[in-house]
Short mmCIF file of C-alpha atoms in Angstrom, two decimals:
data_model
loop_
_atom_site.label_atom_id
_atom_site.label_comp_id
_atom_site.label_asym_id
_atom_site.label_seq_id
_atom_site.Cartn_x
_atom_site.Cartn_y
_atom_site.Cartn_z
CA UNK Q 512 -35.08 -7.98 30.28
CA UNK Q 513 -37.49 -7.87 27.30
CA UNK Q 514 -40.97 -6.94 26.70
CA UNK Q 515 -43.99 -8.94 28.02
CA UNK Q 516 -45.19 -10.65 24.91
CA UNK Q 517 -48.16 -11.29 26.61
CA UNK Q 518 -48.61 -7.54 27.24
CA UNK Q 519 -47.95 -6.83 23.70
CA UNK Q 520 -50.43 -9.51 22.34
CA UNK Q 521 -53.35 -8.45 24.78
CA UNK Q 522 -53.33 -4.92 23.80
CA UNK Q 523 -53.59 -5.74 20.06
CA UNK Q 524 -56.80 -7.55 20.79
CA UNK Q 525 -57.92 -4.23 22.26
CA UNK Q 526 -59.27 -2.07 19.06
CA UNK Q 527 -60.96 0.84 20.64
CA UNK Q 528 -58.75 4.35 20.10
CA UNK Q 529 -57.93 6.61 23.43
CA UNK Q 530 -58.65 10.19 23.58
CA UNK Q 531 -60.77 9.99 20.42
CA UNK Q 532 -61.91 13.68 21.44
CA UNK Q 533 -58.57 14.86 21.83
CA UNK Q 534 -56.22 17.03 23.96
CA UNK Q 535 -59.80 18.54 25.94
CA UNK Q 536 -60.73 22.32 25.91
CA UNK Q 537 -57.48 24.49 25.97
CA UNK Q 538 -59.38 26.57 28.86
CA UNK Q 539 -60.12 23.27 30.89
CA UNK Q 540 -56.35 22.64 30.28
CA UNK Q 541 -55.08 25.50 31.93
CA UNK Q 542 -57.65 25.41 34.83
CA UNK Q 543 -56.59 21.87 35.41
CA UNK Q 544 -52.72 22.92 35.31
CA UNK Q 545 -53.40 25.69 37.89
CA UNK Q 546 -55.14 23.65 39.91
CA UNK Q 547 -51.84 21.28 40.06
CA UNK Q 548 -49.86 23.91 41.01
CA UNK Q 549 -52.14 23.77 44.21
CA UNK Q 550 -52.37 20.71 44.99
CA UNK Q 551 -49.05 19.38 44.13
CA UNK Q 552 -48.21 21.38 48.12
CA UNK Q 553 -49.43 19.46 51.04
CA UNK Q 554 -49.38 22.44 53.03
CA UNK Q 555 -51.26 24.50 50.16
CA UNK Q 556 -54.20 21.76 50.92
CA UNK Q 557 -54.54 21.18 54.23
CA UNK Q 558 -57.76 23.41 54.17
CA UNK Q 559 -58.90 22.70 51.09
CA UNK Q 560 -61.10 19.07 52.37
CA UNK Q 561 -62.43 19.89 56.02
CA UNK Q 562 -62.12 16.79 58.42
CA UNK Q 563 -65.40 16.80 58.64
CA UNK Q 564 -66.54 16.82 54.84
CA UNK Q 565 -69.83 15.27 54.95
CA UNK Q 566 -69.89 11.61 53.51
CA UNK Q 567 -72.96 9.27 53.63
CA UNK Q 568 -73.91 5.52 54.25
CA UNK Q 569 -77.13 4.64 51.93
CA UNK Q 570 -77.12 0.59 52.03
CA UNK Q 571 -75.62 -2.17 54.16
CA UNK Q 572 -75.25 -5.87 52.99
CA UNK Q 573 -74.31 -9.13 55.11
CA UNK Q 574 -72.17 -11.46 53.77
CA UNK Q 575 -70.75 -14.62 55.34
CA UNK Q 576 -67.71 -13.06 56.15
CA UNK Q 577 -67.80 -9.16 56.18
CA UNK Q 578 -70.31 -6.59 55.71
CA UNK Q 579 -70.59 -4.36 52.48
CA UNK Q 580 -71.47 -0.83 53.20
CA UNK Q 581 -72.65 1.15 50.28
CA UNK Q 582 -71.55 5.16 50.45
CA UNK Q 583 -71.50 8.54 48.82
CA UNK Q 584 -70.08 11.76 48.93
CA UNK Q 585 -69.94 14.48 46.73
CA UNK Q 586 -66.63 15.56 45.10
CA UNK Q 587 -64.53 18.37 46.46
CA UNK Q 588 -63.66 19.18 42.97
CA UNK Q 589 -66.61 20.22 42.08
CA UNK Q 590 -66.60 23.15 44.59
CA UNK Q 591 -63.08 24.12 43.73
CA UNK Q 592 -62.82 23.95 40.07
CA UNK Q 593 -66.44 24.38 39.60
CA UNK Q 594 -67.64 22.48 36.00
CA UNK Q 595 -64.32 20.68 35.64
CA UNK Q 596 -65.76 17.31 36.02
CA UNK Q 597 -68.51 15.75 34.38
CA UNK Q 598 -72.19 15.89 35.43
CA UNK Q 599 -72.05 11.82 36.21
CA UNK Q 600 -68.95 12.18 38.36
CA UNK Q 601 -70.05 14.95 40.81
CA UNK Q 602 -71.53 11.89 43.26
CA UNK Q 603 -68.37 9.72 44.68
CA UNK Q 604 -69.92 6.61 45.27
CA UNK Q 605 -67.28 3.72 47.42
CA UNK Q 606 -68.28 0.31 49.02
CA UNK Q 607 -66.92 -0.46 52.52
CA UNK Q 608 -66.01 -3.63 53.30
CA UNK Q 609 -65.73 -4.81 56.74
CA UNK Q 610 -65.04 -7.93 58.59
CA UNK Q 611 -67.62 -9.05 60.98
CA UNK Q 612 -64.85 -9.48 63.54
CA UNK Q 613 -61.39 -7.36 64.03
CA UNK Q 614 -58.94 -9.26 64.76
CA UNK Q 615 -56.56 -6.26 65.85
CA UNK Q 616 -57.22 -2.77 65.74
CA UNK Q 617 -59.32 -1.57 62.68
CA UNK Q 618 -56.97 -1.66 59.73
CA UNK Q 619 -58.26 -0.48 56.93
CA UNK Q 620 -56.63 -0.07 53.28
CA UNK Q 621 -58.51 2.26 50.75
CA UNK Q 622 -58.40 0.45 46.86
CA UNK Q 623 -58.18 2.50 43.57
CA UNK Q 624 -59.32 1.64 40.68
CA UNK Q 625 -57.40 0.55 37.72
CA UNK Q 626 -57.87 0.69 33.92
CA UNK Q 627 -61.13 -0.39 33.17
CA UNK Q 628 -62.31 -1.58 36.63
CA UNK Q 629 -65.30 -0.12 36.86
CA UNK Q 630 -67.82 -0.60 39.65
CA UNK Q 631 -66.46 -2.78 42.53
CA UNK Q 632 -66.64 -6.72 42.34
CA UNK Q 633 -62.95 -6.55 40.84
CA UNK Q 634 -61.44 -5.37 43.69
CA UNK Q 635 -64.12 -6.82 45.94
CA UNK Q 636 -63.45 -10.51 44.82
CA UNK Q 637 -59.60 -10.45 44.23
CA UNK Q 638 -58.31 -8.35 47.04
CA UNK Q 639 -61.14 -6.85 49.78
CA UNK Q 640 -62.68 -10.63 50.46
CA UNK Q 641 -59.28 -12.24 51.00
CA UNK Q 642 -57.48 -9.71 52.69
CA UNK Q 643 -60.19 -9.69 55.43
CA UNK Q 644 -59.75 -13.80 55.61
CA UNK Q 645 -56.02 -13.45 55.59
CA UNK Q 646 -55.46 -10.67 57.51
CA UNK Q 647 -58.59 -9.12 59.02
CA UNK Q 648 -58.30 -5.77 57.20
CA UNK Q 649 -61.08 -4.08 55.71
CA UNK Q 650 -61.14 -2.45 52.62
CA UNK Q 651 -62.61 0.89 50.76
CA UNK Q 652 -63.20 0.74 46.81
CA UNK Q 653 -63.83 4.26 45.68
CA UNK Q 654 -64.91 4.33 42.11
CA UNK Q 655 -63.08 6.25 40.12
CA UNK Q 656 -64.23 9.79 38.00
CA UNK Q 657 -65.08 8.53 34.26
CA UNK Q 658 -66.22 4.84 35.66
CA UNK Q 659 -69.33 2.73 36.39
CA UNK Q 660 -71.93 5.06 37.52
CA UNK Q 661 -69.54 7.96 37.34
CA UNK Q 662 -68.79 7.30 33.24
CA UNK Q 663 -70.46 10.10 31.06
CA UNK Q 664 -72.95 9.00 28.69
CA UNK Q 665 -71.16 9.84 25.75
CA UNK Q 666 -67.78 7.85 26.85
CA UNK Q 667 -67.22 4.24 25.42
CA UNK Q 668 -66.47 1.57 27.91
CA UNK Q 669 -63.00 2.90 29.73
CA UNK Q 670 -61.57 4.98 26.82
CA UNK Q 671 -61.22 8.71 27.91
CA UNK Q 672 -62.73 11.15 25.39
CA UNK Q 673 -59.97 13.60 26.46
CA UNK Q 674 -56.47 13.55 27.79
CA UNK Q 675 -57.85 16.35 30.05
CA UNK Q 676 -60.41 13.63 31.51
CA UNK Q 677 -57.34 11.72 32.91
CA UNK Q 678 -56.12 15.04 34.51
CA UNK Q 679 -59.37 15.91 35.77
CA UNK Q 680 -59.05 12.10 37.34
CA UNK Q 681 -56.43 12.65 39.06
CA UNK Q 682 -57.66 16.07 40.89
CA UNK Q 683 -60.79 14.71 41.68
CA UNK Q 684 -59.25 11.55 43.33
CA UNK Q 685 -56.42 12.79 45.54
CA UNK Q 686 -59.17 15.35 47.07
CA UNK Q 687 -61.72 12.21 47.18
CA UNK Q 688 -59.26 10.09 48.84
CA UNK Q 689 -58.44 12.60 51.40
CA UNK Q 690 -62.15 12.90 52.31
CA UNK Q 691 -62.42 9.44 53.03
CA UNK Q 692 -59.41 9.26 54.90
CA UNK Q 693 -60.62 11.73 56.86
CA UNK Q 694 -64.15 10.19 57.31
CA UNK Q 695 -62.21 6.78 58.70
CA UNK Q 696 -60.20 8.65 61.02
CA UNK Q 697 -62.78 10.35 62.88
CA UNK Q 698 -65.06 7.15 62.65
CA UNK Q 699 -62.24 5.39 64.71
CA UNK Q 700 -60.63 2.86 61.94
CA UNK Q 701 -56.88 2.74 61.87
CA UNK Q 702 -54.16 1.84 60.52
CA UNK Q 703 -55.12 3.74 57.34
CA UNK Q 704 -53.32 3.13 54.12
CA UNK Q 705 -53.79 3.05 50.30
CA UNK Q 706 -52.96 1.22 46.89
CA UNK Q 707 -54.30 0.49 43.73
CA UNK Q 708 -52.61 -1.90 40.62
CA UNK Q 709 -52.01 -0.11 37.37
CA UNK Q 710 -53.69 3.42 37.09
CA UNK Q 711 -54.94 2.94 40.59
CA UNK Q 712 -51.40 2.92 41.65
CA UNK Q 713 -50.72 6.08 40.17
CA UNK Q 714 -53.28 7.51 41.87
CA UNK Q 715 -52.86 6.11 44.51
CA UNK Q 716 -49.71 7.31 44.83
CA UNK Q 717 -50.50 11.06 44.01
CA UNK Q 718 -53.58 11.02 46.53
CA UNK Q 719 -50.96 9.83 49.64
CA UNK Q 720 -48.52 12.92 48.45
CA UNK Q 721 -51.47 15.12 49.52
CA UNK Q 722 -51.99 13.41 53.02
CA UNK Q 723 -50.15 15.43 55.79
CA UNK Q 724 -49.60 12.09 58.33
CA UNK Q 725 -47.65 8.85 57.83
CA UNK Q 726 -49.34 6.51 55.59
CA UNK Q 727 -48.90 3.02 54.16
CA UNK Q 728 -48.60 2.83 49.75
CA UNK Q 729 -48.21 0.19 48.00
CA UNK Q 730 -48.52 1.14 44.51
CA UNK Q 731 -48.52 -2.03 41.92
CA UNK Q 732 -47.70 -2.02 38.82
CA UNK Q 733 -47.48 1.66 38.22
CA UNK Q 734 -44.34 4.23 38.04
CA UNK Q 735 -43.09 7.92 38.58
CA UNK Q 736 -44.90 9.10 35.67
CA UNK Q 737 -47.85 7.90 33.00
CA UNK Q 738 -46.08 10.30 30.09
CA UNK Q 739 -44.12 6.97 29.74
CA UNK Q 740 -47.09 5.09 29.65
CA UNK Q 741 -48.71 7.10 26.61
CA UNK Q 742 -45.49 7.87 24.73
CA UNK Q 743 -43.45 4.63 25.16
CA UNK Q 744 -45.30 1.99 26.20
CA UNK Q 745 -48.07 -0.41 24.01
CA UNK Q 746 -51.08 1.85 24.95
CA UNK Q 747 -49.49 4.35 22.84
CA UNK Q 748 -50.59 2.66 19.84
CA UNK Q 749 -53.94 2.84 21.13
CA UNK Q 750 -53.59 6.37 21.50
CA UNK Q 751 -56.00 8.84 18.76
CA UNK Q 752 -52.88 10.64 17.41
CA UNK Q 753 -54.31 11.21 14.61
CA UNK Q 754 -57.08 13.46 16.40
CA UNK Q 755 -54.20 14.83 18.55
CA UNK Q 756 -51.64 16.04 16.13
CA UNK Q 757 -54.63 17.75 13.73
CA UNK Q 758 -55.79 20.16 16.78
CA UNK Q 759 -52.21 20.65 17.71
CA UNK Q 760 -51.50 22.20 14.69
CA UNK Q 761 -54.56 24.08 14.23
CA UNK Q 762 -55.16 25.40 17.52
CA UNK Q 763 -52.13 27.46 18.44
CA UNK Q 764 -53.46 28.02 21.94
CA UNK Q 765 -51.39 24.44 22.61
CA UNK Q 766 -47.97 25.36 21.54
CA UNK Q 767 -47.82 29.06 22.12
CA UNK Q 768 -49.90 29.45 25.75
CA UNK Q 769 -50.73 25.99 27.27
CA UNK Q 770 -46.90 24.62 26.93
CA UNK Q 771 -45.41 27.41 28.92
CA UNK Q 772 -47.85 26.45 31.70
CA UNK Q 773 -45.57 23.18 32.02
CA UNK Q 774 -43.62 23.20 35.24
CA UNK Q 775 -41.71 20.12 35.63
CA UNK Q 776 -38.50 20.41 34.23
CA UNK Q 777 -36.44 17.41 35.61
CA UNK Q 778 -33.87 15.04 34.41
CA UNK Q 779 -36.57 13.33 32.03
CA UNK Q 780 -38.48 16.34 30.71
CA UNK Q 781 -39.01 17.62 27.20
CA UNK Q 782 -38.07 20.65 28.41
CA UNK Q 783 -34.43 20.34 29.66
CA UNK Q 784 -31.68 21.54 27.86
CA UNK Q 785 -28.30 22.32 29.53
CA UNK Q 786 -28.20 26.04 28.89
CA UNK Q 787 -31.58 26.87 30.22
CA UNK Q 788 -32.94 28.40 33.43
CA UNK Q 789 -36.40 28.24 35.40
CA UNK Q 790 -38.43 31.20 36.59
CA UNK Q 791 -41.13 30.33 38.69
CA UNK Q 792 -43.53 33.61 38.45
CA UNK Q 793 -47.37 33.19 40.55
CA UNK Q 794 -49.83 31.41 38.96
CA UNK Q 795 -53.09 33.32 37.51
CA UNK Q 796 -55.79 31.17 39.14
CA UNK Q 797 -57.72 30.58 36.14
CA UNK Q 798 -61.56 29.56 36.65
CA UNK Q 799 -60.95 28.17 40.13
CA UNK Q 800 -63.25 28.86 43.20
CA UNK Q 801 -62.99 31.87 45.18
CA UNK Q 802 -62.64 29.95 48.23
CA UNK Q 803 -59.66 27.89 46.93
CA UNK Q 804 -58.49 31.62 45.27
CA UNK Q 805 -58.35 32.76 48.47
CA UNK Q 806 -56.53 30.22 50.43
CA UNK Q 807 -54.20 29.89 47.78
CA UNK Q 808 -52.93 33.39 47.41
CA UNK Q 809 -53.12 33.74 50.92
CA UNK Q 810 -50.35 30.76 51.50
CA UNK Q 811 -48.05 31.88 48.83
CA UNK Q 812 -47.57 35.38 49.85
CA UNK Q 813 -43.88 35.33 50.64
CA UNK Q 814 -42.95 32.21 49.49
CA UNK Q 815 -42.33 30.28 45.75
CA UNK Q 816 -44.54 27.92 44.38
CA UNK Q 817 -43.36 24.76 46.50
CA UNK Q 818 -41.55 25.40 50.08
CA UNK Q 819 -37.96 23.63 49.62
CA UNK Q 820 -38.14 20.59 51.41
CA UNK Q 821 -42.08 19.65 50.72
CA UNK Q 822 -41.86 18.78 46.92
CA UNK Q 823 -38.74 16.68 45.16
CA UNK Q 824 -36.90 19.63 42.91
CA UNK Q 825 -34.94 18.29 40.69
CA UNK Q 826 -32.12 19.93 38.56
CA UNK Q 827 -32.56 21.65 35.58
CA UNK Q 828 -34.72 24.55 34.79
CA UNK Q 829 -36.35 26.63 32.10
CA UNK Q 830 -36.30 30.36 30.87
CA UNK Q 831 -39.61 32.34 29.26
CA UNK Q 832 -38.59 35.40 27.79
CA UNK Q 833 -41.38 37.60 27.16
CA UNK Q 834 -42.54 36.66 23.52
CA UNK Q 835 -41.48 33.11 23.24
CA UNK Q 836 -42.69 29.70 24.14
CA UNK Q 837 -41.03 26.19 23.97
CA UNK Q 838 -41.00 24.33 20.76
CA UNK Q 839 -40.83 20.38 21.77
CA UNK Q 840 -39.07 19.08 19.20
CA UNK Q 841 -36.15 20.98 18.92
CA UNK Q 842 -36.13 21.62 22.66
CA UNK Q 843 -35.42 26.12 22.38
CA UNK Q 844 -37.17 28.55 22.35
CA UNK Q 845 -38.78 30.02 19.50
CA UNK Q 846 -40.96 32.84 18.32
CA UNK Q 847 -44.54 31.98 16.81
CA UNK Q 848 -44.33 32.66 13.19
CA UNK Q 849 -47.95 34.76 12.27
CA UNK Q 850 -47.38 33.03 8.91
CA UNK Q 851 -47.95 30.21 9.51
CA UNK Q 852 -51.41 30.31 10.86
CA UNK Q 853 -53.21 28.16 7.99
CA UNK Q 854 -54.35 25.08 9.42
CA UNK Q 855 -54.00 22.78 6.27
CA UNK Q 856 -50.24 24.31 6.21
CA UNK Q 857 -49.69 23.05 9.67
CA UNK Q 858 -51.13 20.17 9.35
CA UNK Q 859 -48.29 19.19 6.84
CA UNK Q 860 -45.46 19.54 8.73
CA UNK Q 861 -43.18 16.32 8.95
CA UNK Q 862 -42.13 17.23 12.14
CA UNK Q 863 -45.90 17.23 13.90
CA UNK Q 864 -46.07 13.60 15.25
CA UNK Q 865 -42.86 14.18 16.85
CA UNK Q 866 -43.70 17.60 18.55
CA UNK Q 867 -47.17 16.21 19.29
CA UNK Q 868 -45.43 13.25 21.06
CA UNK Q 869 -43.57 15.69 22.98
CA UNK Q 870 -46.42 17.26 23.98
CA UNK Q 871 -48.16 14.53 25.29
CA UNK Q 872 -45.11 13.82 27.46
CA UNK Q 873 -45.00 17.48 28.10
CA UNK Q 874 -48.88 17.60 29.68
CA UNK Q 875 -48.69 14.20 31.14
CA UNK Q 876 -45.64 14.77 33.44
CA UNK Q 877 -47.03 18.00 34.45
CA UNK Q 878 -50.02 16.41 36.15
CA UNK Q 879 -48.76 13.00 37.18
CA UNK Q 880 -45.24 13.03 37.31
CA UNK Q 881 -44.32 12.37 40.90
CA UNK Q 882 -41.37 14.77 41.15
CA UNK Q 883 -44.43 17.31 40.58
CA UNK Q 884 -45.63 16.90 44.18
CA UNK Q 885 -44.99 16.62 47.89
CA UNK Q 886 -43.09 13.96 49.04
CA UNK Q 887 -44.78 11.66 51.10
CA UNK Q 888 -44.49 12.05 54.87
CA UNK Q 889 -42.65 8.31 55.17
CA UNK Q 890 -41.46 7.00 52.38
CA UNK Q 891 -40.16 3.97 54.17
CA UNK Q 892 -43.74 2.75 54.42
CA UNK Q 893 -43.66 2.87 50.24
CA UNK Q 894 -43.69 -0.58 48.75
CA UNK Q 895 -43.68 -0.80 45.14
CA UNK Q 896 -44.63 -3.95 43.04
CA UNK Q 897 -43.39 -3.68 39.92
CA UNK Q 898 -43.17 -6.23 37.10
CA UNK Q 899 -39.87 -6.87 35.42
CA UNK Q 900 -40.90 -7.02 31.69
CA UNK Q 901 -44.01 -5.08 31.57
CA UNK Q 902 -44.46 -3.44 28.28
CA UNK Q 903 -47.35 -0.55 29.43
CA UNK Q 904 -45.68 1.12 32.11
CA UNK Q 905 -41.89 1.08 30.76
CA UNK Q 906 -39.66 2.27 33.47
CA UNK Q 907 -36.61 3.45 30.57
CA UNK Q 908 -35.75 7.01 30.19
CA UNK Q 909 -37.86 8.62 33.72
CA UNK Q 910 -36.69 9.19 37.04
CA UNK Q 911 -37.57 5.64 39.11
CA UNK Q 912 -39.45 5.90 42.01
CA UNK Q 913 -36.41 5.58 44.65
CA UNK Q 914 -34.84 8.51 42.94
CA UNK Q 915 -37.94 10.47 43.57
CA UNK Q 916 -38.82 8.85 47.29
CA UNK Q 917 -35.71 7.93 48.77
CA UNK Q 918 -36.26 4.82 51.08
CA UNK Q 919 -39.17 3.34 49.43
CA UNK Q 920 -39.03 -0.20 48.84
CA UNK Q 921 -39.35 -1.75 45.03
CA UNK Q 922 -40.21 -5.18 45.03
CA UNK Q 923 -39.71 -6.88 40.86
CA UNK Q 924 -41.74 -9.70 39.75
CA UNK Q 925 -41.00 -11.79 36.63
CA UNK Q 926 -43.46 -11.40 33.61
CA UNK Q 927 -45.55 -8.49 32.56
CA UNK Q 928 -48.33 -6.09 33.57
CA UNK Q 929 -51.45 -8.68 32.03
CA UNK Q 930 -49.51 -11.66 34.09
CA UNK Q 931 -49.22 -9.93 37.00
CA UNK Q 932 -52.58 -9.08 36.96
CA UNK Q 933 -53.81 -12.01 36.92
CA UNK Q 934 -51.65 -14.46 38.45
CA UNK Q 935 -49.61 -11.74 41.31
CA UNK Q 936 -52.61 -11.21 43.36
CA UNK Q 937 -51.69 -12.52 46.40
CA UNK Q 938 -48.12 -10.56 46.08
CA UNK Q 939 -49.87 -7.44 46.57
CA UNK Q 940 -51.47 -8.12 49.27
CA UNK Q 941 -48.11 -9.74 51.09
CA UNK Q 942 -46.84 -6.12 49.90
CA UNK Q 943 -50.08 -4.04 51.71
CA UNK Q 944 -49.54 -6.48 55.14
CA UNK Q 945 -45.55 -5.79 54.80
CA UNK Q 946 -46.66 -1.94 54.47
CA UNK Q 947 -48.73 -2.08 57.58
CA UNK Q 948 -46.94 -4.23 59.98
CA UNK Q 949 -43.98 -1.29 59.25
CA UNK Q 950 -46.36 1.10 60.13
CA UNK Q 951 -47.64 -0.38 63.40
CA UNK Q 952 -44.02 -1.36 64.41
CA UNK Q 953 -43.08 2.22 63.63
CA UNK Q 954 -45.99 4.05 64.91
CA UNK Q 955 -47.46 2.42 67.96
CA UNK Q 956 -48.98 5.49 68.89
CA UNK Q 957 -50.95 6.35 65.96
CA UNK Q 958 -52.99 3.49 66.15
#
């Protein structure tokens, strides 16, 4: 089927430019791609959020028909990859929303945030408030890094300065999810499970790789990877390339160190090429912690990066001979050319765009392609929403979800991503009741 033309009319409406700032710091970069390496391995993590991680009820409102609990934590980020995130984000801040009577167990589903959704009465009004009339499930909103009270001062409205700021996202919320799900467990609540519609289902999805127990995930509207997303899809043209490609070619830190920090080599990388082979060497923890330091090198002693079986590996893999790095656009190696360090020079090069693209795809799949992490412990409690013509989150060209998680479920609906949005609501949330009824019927116990 064909592109949304919905989707492709609503973004041109949208005139504000992403990443106006650019790729981010080349040394946040590599911290952030380090820190992937970590906690891309469930078992690398399990000591990284202690089950009893301090979190904090400051307000409680009454509503007719639940009770809204205003919280706080502070972000584990912050004391692993210490400066990473943004003076605004450090404070997590979530609402709780409860029914005022159970009507079996204590379900309760946690809701990230998707493009632009900042604060809570999004998710509040369109999914907590009728899943607890419908089905008597309460809901956690956790505002994301980069949003409502979290958004630094200098950001406009959702646009991230930096494509580092989506990376640094993504850390901050699989380690923020994990502290509430540990918070709910120890309160009592259960069945736990997540989701999230758009971005929020990507990270959504990358937060439940992380979780070491059976979980429910239904992911809407989102894929295996956001490179797609930024490359392909009709946020690309919103996309500062402009910005992008002019520090790519003057700061050679990007193409000759920061590229050959790029792990994932699957079936859709840049990278692949059917000649080449991958050495996986240890990572030099770069700015990170000394607690996380420690724990790290401590579980890798004897083993590779990610234990077989843990993390999806797919085939194809990439040499680094001492003195090269990986030139995107023609896909082989090649040796940096001292010449050609004049920034107006490089600037001029026809093939730029192209290599920058790459890059972007390159970065992007590093830190949120799926095949990049664990595998979740169930994937038969997976349901995926997905719309059929939905022109930001093309599914062409990238390993699909069921590829990646074998025995999730993918459910199609007809239209795009904007249509979805706003007319799918209550398909979701058949999808989240699906997800737990499969987990109860599966896992009496756990209850």
């Amino acid at each position: 089927m064909g592109l949304s033309r919905l989707d492709v009319f609503y973004r041109r409406l949208l005139l504000t430019k992403l990443f106006i700032g650019g790729w981010g710091k080349p040394e946040d970069l590599k911290r952030i791609f380090e820190f992937r390496k970590i906690i891309a391995d469930r078992e690398k993590c399990k000591s990284l959020v202690p089950k009893d991680y301090p979190v904090y009820i400051s307000k409680t409102e009454e509503l007719s028909d639940c009770l809204v609990h205003d919280g706080f934590f502070f972000s584990p980020l912050e004391h692993l990859v210490p400066g990473i995130l943004p003076s605004e984000a450090v404070k997590a801040r979530f609402q709780f929303i409860v029914p005022k009577k159970w009507q079996k167990n204590k379900p309760v589903c946690i809701h990230l945030a998707g493009t632009g959704d900042h604060h809570f009465w999004r998710r509040r009004t369109l999914m907590a408030r009728p899943m607890i009339k419908e089905a008597g499930m309460a809901s956690l909103l956790l505002e994301n890094p980069y949003y409502g009270y979290r958004k630094p001062k200098d950001q406009l409205r959702s646009c991230l300065k930096n494509v580092s700021d989506l990376f640094v996202m993504g850390g901050a919320l699989i380690l923020e999810s994990t502290v509430l799900l540990h918070w709910l467990d120890r309160e009592g609540y259960g069945p736990l499970g997540m989701t999230g519609i758009s971005m929020g289902g990507y990270m959504a999805s990358l937060a439940v790789t992380n979780w070491p127990k059976p979980i429910p995930l239904v992911p809407c509207l989102s894929w295996s990877t956001a490179s797609s997303v930024f490359t392909m899809g009709v946020l690309s043209k919103a996309v500062n390339w402009t910005e992008l490609e002019k520090q790519y070619a003057i700061n050679s830190v990007y193409e000759e160190e920061i590229i050959n920090l790029l792990e994932y080599c699957g079936a859709d990388s840049f990278k692949m090429g059917p000649d080449i082979v991958k050495t996986v060497e240890s990572p030099e923890l770069l700015g990170l912690s000394e607690t996380l330091r420690v724990s790290v090198e401590s579980s890798s002693r004897g083993s590779v990066l990610r234990p077989e079986g843990s993390v999806f590996r797919p085939e194809g893999t990439v040499l680094r001979p001492e003195g090269t790095v990986f030139h995107p656009s023609s896909r082989k190696p090649v040796v940096p050319d001292p010449a050609q360090s004049d920034g107006a020079a490089k600037c001029c090069r026809p093939s730029l765009h192209r290599e920058s693209i790459s890059f972007m795809k390159g970065v992007m799949d590093e830190c949120t392609h799926m095949a990049n992490f664990s595998v979740p412990v169930d994937t038969s409690l997976i349901i995926v929403v997905q719309a059929r013509e939905d022109a930001y989150v093309p599914r062409t060209g990238v390993l699909s979800l069921p590829e990646i998680w074998p025995g999730c479920e993918v459910r199609y609906l007809n239209g795009g991503h904007i249509s979805a949005y706003l007319f799918k609501q209550n398909v979701f949330r058949r999808a989240i009741y699906d997800a737990f009824n499969r987990f109860c019927e599966k896992y009496p116990s756990l209850q």
